[in-house]
Coordinates of C-alpha atoms and ligand atoms in Angstrom, one line a residue:
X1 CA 104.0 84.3 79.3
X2 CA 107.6 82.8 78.7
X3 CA 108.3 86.3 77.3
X4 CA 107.4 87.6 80.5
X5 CA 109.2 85.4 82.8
X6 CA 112.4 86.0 80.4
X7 CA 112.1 90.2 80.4
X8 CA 111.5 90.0 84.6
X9 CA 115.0 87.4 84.8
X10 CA 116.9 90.1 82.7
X11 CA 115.3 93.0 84.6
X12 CA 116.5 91.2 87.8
X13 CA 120.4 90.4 86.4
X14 CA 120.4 94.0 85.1
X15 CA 119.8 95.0 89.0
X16 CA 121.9 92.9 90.2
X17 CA 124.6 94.0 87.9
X18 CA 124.0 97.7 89.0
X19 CA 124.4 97.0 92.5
X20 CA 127.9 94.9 92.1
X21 CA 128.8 97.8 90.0
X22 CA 128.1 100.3 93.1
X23 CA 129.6 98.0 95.3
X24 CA 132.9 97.9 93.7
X25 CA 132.7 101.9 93.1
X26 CA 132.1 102.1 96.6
X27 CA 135.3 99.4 97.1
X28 CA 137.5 101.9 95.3
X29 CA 136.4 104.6 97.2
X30 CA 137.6 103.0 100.6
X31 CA 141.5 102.9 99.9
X32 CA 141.3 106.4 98.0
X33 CA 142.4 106.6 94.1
X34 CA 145.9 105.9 94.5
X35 CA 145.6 101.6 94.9
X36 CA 143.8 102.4 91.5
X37 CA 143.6 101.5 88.2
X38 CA 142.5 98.2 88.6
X39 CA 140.4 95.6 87.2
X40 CA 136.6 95.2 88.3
X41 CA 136.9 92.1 90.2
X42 CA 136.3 88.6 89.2
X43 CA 133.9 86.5 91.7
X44 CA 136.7 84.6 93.9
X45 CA 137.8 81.6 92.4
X46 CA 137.7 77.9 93.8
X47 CA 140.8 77.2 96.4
X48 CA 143.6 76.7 94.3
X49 CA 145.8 76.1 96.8
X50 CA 145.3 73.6 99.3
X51 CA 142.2 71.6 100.5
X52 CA 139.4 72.9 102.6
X53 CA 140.6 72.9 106.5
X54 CA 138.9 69.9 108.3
X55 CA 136.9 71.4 111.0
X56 CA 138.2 71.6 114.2
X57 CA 136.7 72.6 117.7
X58 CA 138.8 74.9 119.9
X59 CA 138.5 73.5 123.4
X60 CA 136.1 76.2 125.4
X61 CA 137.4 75.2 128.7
X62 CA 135.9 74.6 132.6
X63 CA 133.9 77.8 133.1
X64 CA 134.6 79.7 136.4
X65 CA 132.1 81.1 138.4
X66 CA 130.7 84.2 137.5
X67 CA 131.6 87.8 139.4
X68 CA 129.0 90.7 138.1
X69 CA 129.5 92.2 134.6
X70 CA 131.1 95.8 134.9
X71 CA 129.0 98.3 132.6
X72 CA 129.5 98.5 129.1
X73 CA 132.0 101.2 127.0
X74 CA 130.5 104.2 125.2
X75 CA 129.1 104.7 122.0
X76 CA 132.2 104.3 119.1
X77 CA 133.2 107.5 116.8
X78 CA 131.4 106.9 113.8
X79 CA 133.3 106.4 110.1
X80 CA 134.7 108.9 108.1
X81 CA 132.1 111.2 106.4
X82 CA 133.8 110.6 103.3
X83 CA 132.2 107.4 102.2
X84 CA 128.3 106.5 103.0
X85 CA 127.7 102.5 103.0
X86 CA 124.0 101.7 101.9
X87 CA 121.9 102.7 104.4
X88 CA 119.4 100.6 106.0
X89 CA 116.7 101.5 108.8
X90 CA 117.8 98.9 111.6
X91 CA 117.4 98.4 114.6
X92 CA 120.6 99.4 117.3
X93 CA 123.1 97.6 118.0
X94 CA 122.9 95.2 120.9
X95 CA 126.2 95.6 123.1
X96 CA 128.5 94.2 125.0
X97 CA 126.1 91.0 125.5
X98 CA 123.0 92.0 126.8
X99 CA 120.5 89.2 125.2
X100 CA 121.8 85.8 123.8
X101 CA 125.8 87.0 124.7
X102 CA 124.6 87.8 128.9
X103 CA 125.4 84.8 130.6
X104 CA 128.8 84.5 128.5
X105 CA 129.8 88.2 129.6
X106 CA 128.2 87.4 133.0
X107 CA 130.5 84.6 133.2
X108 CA 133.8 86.6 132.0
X109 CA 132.8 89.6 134.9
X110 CA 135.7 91.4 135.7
X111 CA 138.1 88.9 134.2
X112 CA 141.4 88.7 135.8
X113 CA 141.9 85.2 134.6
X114 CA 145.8 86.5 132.8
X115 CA 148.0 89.4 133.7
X116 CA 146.4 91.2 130.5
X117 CA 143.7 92.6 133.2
X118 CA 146.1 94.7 135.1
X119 CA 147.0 97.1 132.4
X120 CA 143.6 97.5 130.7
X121 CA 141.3 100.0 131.3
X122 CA 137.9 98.3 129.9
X123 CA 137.3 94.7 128.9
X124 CA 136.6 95.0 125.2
X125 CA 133.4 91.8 124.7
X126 CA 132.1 92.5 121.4
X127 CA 130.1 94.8 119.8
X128 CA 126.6 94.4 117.0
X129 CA 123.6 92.2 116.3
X130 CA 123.5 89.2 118.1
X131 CA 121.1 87.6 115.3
X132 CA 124.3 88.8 112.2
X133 CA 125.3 86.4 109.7
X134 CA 128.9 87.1 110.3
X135 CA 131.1 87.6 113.0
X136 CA 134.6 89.2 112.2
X137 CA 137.1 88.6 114.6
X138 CA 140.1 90.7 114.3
X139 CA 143.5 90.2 117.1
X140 CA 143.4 92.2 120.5
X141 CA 141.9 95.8 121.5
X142 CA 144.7 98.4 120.1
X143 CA 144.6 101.8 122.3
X144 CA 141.5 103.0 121.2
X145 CA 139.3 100.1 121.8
X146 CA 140.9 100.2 125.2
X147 CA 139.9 103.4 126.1
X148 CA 136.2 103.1 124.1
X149 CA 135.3 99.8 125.5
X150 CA 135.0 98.8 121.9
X151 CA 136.4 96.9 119.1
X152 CA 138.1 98.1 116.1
X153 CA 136.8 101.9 116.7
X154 CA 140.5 103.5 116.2
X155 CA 141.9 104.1 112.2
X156 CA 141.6 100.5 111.1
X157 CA 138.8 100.1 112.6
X158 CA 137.1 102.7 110.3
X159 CA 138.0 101.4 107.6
X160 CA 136.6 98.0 108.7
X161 CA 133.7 99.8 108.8
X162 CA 134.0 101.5 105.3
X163 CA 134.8 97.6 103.9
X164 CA 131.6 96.3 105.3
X165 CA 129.6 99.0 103.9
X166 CA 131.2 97.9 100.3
X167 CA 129.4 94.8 100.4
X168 CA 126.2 96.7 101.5
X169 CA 126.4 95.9 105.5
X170 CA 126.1 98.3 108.1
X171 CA 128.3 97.9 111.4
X172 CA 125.4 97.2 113.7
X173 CA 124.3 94.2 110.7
X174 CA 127.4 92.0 111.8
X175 CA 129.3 90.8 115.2
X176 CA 132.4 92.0 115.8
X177 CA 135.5 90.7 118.4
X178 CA 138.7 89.6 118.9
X179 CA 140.2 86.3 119.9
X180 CA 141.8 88.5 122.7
X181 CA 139.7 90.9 125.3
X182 CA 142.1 93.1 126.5
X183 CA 145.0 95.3 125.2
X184 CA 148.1 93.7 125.3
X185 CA 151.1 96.2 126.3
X186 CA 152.4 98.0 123.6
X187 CA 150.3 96.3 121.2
X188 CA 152.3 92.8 121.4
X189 CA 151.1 90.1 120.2
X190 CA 148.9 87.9 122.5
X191 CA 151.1 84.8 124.3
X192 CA 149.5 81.4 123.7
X193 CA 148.8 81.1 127.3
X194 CA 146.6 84.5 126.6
X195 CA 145.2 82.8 123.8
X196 CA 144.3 79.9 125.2
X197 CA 142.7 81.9 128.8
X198 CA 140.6 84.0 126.4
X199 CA 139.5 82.5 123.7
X200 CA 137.0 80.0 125.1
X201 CA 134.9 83.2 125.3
X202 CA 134.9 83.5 121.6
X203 CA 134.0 79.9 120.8
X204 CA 130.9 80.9 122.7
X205 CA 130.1 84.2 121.6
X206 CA 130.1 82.5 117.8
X207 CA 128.2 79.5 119.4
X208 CA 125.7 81.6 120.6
X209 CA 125.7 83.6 117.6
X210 CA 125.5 80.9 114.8
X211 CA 126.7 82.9 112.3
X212 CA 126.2 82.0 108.5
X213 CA 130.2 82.6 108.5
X214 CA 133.3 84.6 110.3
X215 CA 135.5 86.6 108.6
X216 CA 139.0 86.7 110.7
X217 CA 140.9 89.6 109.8
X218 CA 144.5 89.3 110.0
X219 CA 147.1 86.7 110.3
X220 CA 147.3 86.5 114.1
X221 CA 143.4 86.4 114.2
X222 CA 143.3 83.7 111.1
X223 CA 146.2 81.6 112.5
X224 CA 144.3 81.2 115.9
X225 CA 141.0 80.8 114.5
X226 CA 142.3 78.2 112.3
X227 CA 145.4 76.4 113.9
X228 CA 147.4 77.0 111.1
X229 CA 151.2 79.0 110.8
X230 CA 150.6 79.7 107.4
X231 CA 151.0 83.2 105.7
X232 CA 148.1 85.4 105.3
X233 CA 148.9 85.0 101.6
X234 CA 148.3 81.6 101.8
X235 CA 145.2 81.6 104.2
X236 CA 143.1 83.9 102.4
X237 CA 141.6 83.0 99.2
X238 CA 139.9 80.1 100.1
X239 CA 136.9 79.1 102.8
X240 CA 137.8 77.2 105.8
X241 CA 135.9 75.9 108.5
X242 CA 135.4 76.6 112.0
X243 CA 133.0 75.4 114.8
X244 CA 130.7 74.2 111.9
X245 CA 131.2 77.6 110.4
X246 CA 132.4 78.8 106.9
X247 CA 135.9 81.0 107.8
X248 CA 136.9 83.9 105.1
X249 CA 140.6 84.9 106.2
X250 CA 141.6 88.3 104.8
X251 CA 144.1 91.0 105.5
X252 CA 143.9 93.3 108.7
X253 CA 142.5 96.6 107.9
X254 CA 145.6 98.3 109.5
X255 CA 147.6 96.2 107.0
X256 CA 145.5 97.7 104.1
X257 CA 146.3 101.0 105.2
X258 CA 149.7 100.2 104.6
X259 CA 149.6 98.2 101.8
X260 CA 147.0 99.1 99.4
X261 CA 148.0 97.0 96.8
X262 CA 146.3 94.3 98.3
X263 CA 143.0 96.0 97.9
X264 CA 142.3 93.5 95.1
X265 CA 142.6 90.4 97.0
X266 CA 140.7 91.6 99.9
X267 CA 137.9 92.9 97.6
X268 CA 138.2 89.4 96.2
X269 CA 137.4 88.1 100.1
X270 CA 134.6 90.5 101.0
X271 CA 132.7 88.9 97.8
X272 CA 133.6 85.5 98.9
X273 CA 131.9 86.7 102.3
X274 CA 129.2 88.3 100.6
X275 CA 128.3 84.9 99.1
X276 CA 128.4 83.3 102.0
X277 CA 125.3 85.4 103.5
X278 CA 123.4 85.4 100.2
X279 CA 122.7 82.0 100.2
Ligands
URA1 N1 142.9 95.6 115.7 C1 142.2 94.5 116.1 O1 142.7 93.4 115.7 N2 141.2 94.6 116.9 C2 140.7 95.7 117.3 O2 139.7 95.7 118.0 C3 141.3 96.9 116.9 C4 142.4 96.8 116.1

């Protein structure tokens, strides 16, 4: 009997082992050959650095009346044929808020509430499941999203798509927004008045949501999120908290694409994640 129990434990690390062996081949797959060689990764450490972030509640604000929601963006380009993420039957995505997320993109309309409005051409809400474990929240609709309706749907956005897929999770499994809902000009950096207009929007989308953690990617995004002026260097590698909810900082996908030597660390931040939603 014990002998039994023993040989179906080993069979069960064994698989577990394969498919954290996959998963890391898959990793090294998503930045191409040349970040490698490496070595596999270890599971992320304990913060080393500082203390767990307190949590803190960003304020949501009075909510203004709400004019009729405009119609959603179309359907994103998919990812790069290169690299096939475990696939999954699932159901598709829900967008731009039509269940749990209605009444808070109701209530946003045809926002004007900050000059952002009058160079955008679509309102980018948020895009997946509105049942997903975690939310990743990235800085501001780039050109692309503008145009799509959509977030992270341009380059980086692909390879958001190709990380996610590492750790065995399809786009349409997870949330995913920004802290800011329109295109800044030029791709600037949101003002804190912007900021603070916007993001009470968020705070309800992840309300709503109750994810079992966001990943913010980026420092703008992780900064905001976390009211911190740290370095991304110094953000990431640890789990703060949010809302009530664990935060995993990492690096902007666009920032991977420039820098793949940090391919390590963020590897090391999508298994943190990945912990988080086995539990
Ligand atoms: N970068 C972001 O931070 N968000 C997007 O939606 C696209 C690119």
């Amino acid at each position: 009997m014990s002998g039994e129990r023993d040989e179906a434990g080993a069979r069960a690390l064994l698989r577990e082992l394969v498919s954290d062996v996959r998963q890391w081949s898959e990793w090294n797959q998503v930045l191409g050959a040349d970040a490698l060689p490496m070595a596999p990764p270890t599971a992320p450490a304990e913060p080393a650095r500082a203390p767990e972030t307190p949590p803190r509640t960003m304020d949501s604000g009075p909510r203004p009346a709400a004019p009729p929601a405009p119609s959603t963006g179309e359907s994103a380009p998919r990812s790069r044929p290169t690299f096939e993420p475990t696939r999954r039957p699932g159901p598709p995505p829900a967008r731009q808020g039509n269940g749990i997320l209605g009444p808070i993109r109701a209530e946003l309309g045809d926002c004007t509430r900050c000059g952002l409005h009058e160079g955008r051409k679509n309102l980018v809400f948020g895009v997946g499941s509105e049942t997903a474990e975690l939310v990743i929240v990235g800085e501001a609709p780039g050109q692309q999203e503008d145009l799509t309706g959509e977030p992270f749907v341009g380059r980086s956005g692909q390879l958001l798509t190709r990380m996610l897929g590492a750790i065995g999770l399809r786009r349409d499994q997870v949330y995913i927004c920004n802290v800011i809902k329109c295109r800044p000009p030029n791709n600037r950096d949101p003002s804190p008045q912007e900021v603070a207009t916007c993001s009470p929007f968020l705070v309800q989308q992840v309300e709503a949501i109750g994810p079992r953690a966001v990943m913010t990617v980026g420092k703008f995004a992780s900064q905001r999120i976390l009211g911190l002026e740290d370095t991304m260097g110094r953000m990431r590698g640890q789990t703060h908290q949010w809302e009530g909810v664990p935060v995993v900082p990492t690096y902007h996908p666009a920032y991977l694409l420039r820098n793949p030597s940090a391919k390590r660390q963020a590897w090391e931040d999508l298994l943190r994640v990945r912990g988080l939603l086995r539990r």
